[in-house]
PDB file of C-alpha atoms in Angstrom:
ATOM      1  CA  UNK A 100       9.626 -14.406 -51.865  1.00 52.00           C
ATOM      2  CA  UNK A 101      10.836 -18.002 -51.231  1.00 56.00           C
ATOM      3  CA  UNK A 102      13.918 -16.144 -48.956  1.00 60.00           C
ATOM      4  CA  UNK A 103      11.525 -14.694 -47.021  1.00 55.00           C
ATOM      5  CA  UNK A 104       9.590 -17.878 -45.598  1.00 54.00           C
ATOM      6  CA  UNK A 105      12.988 -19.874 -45.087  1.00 58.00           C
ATOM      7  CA  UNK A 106      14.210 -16.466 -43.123  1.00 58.00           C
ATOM      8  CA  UNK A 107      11.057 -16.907 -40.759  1.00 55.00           C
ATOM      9  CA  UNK A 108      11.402 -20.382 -40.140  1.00 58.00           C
ATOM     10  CA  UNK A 109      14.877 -20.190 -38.750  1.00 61.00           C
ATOM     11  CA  UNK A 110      13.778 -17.298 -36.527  1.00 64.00           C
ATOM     12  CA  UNK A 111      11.101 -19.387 -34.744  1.00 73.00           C
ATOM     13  CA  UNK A 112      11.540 -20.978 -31.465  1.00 82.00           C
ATOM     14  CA  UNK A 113      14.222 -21.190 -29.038  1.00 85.00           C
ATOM     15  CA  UNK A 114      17.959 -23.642 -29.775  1.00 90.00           C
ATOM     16  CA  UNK A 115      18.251 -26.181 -26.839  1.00 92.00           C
ATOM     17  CA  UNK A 116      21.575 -24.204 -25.977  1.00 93.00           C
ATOM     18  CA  UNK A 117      19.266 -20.852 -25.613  1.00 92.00           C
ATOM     19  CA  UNK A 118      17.384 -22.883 -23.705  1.00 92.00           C
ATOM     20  CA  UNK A 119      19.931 -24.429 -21.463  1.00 94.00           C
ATOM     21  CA  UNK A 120      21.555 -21.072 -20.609  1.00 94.00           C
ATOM     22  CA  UNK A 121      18.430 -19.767 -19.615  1.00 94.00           C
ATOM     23  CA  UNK A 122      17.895 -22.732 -17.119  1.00 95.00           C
ATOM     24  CA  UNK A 123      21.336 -22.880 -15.576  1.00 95.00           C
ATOM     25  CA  UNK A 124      20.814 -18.642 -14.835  1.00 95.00           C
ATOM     26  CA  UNK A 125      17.243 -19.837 -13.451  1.00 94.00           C
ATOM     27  CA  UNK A 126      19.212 -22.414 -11.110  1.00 93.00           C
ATOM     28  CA  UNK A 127      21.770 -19.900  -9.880  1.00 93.00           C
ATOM     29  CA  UNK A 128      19.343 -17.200  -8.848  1.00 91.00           C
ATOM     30  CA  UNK A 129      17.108 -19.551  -6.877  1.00 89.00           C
ATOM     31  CA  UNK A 130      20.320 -21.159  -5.158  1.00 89.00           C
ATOM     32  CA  UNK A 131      21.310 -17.269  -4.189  1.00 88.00           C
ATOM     33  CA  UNK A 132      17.638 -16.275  -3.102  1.00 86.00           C
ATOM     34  CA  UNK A 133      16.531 -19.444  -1.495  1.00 84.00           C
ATOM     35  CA  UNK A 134      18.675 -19.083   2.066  1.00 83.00           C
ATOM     36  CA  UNK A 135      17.655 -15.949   2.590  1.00 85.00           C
ATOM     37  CA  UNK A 136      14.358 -15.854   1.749  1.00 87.00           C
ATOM     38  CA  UNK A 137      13.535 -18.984   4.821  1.00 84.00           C
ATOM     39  CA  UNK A 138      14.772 -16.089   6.948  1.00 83.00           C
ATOM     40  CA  UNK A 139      12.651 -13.809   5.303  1.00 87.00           C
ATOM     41  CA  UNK A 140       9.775 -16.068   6.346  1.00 88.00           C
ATOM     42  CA  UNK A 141      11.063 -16.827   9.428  1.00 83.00           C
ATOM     43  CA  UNK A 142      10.530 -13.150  10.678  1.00 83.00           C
ATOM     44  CA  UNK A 143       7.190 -12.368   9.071  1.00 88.00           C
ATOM     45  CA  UNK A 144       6.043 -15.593  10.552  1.00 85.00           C
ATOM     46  CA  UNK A 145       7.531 -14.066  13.947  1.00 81.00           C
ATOM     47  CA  UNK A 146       5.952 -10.598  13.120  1.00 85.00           C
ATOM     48  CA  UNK A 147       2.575 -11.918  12.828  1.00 88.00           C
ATOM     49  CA  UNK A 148       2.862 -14.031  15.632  1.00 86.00           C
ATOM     50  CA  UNK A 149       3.814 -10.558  18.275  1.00 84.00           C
ATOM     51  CA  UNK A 150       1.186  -8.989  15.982  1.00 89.00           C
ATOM     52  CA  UNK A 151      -1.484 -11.505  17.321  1.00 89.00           C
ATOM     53  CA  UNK A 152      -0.218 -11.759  21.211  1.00 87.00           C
ATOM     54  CA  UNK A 153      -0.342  -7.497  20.880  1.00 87.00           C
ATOM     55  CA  UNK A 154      -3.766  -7.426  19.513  1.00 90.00           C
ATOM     56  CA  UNK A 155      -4.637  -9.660  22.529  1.00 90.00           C
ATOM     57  CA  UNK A 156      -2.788  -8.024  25.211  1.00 89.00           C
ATOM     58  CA  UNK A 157      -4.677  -4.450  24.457  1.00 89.00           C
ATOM     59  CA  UNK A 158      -7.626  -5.983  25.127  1.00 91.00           C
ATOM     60  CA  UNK A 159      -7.288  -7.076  28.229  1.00 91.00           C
ATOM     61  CA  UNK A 160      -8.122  -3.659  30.239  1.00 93.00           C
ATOM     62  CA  UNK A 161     -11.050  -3.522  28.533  1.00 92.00           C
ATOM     63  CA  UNK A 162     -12.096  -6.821  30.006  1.00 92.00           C
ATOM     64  CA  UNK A 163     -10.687  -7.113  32.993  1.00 92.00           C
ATOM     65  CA  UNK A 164     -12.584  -3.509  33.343  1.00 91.00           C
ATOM     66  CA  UNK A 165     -15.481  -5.208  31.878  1.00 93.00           C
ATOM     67  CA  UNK A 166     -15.619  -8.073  34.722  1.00 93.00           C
ATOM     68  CA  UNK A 167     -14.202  -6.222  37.199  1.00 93.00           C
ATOM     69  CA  UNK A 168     -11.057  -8.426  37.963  1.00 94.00           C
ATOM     70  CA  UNK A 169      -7.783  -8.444  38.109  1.00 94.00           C
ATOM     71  CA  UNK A 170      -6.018 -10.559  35.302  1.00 93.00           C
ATOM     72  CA  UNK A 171      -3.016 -11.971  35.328  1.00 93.00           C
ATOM     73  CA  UNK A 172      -0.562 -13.402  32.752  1.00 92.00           C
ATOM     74  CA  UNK A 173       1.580 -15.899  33.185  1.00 91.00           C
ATOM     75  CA  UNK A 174       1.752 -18.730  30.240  1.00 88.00           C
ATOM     76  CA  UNK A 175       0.463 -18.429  26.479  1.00 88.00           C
ATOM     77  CA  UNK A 176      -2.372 -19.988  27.708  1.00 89.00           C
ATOM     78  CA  UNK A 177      -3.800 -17.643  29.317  1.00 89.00           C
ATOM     79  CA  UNK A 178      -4.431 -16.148  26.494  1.00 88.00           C
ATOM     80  CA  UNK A 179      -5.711 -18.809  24.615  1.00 88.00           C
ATOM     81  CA  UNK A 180      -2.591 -19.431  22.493  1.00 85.00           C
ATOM     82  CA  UNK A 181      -1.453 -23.058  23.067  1.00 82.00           C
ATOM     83  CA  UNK A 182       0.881 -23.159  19.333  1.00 83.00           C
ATOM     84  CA  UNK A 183       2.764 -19.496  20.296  1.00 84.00           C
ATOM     85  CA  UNK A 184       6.321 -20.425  22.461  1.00 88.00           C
ATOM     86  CA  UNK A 185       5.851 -17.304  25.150  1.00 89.00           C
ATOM     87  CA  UNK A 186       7.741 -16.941  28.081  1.00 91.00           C
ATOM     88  CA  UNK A 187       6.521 -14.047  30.313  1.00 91.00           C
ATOM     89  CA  UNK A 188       8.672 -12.881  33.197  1.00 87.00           C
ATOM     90  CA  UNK A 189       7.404 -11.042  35.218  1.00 88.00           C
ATOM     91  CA  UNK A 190       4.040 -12.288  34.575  1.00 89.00           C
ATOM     92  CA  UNK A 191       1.548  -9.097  33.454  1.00 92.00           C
ATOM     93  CA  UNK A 192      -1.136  -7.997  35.537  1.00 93.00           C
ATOM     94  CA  UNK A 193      -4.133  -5.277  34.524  1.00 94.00           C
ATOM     95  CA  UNK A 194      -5.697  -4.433  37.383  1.00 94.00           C
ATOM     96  CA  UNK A 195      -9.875  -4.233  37.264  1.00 92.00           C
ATOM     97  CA  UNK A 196     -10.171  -0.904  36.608  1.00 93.00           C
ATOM     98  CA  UNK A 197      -7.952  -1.598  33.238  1.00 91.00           C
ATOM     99  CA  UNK A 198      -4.787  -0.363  33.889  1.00 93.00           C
ATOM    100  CA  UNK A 199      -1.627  -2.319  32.943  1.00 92.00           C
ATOM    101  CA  UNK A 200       1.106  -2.610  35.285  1.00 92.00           C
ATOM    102  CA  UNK A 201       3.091  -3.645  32.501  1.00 90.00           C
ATOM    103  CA  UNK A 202       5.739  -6.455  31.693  1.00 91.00           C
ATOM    104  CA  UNK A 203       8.049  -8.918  29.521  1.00 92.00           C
ATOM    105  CA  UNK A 204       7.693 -11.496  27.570  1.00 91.00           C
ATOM    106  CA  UNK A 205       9.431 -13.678  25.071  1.00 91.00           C
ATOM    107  CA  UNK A 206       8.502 -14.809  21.764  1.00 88.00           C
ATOM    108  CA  UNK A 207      11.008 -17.880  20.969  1.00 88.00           C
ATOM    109  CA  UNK A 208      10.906 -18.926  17.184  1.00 82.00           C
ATOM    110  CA  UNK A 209      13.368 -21.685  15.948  1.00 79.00           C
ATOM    111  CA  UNK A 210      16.689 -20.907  17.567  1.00 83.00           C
ATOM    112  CA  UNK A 211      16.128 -17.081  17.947  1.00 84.00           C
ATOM    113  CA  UNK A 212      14.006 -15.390  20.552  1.00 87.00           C
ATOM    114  CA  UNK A 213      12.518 -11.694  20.165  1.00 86.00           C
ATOM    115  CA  UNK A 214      11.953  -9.872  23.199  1.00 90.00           C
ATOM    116  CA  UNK A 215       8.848  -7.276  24.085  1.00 91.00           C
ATOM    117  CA  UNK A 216       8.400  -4.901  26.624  1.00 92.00           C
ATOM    118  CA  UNK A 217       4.668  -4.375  27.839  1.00 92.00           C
ATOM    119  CA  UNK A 218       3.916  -0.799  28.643  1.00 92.00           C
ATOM    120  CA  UNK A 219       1.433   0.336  31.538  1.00 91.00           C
ATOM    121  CA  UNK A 220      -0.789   1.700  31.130  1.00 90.00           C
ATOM    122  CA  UNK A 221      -2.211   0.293  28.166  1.00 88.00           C
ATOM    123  CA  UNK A 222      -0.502  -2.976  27.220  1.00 88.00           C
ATOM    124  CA  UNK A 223       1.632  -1.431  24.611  1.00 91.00           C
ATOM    125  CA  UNK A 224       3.749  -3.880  23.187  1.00 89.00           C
ATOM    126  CA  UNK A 225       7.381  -2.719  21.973  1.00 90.00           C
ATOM    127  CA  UNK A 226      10.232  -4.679  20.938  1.00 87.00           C
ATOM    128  CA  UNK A 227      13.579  -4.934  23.218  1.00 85.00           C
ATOM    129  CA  UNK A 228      16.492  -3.324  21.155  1.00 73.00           C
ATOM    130  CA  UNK A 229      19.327  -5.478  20.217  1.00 65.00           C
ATOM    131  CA  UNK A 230      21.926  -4.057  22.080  1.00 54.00           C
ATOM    132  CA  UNK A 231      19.478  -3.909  25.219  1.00 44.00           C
TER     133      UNK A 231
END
């Protein structure tokens, strides 16, 4: 019996090199993952931003139907988003009957810009292709 508790007590726990091994491989994954995951963040942060000026865009023929006039885009303040960096060119006009004549716009992040294409009639947003 007396073999069996010393066998158990040297089996407990962790040896400092164990744990030293363990922290170095910890250390080499985060320095591999890190760089690419502030891209990673980078373009959700982006996606949610185009997510939020699309939601707002389709709504505008419904209320410039609503009230009747003609809207028209032409800063990220017009839509009520001071903290978005939007450049629209042309500008985007829905006429007051709710139809979208359609337009551009850019959606600068950092050092990269994404650009959109707005689609009559409905404001359909779509991203630019690359190559385009």
């Amino acid at each position: 019996m007396p073999k069996l508790v010393t066998s158990l007590r040297n089996s407990l726990g962790f040896t400092m090199i164990e744990l030293l091994v363990t922290l170095v491989l910890l250390g080499l994954i985060v320095a591999v993952v890190a760089p690419g995951m502030e891209a990673w963040l980078m373009a959700r942060e982006a996606a949610a931003q185009r997510a939020m000026v699309a939601g707002k865009l389709m709504l505008l023929p419904l209320e410039a139907n609503r009230s009747g006039q003609t809207i028209r885009i032409n800063s990220a303040t017009d839509l009520g988003l001071d903290d978005v960096a939007l450049q629209f060119e042309p500008a985007i006009e829905i006429n007051s009957n709710g139809y979208c004549r359609g337009g551009a716009f850019t959606l600068t992040q950092g050092q990269r810009d994404y650009h959109f294409d707005v689609l009559p009639p409905f404001c359909e947003v779509k991203q630019r292709d690359i190559n385009s």
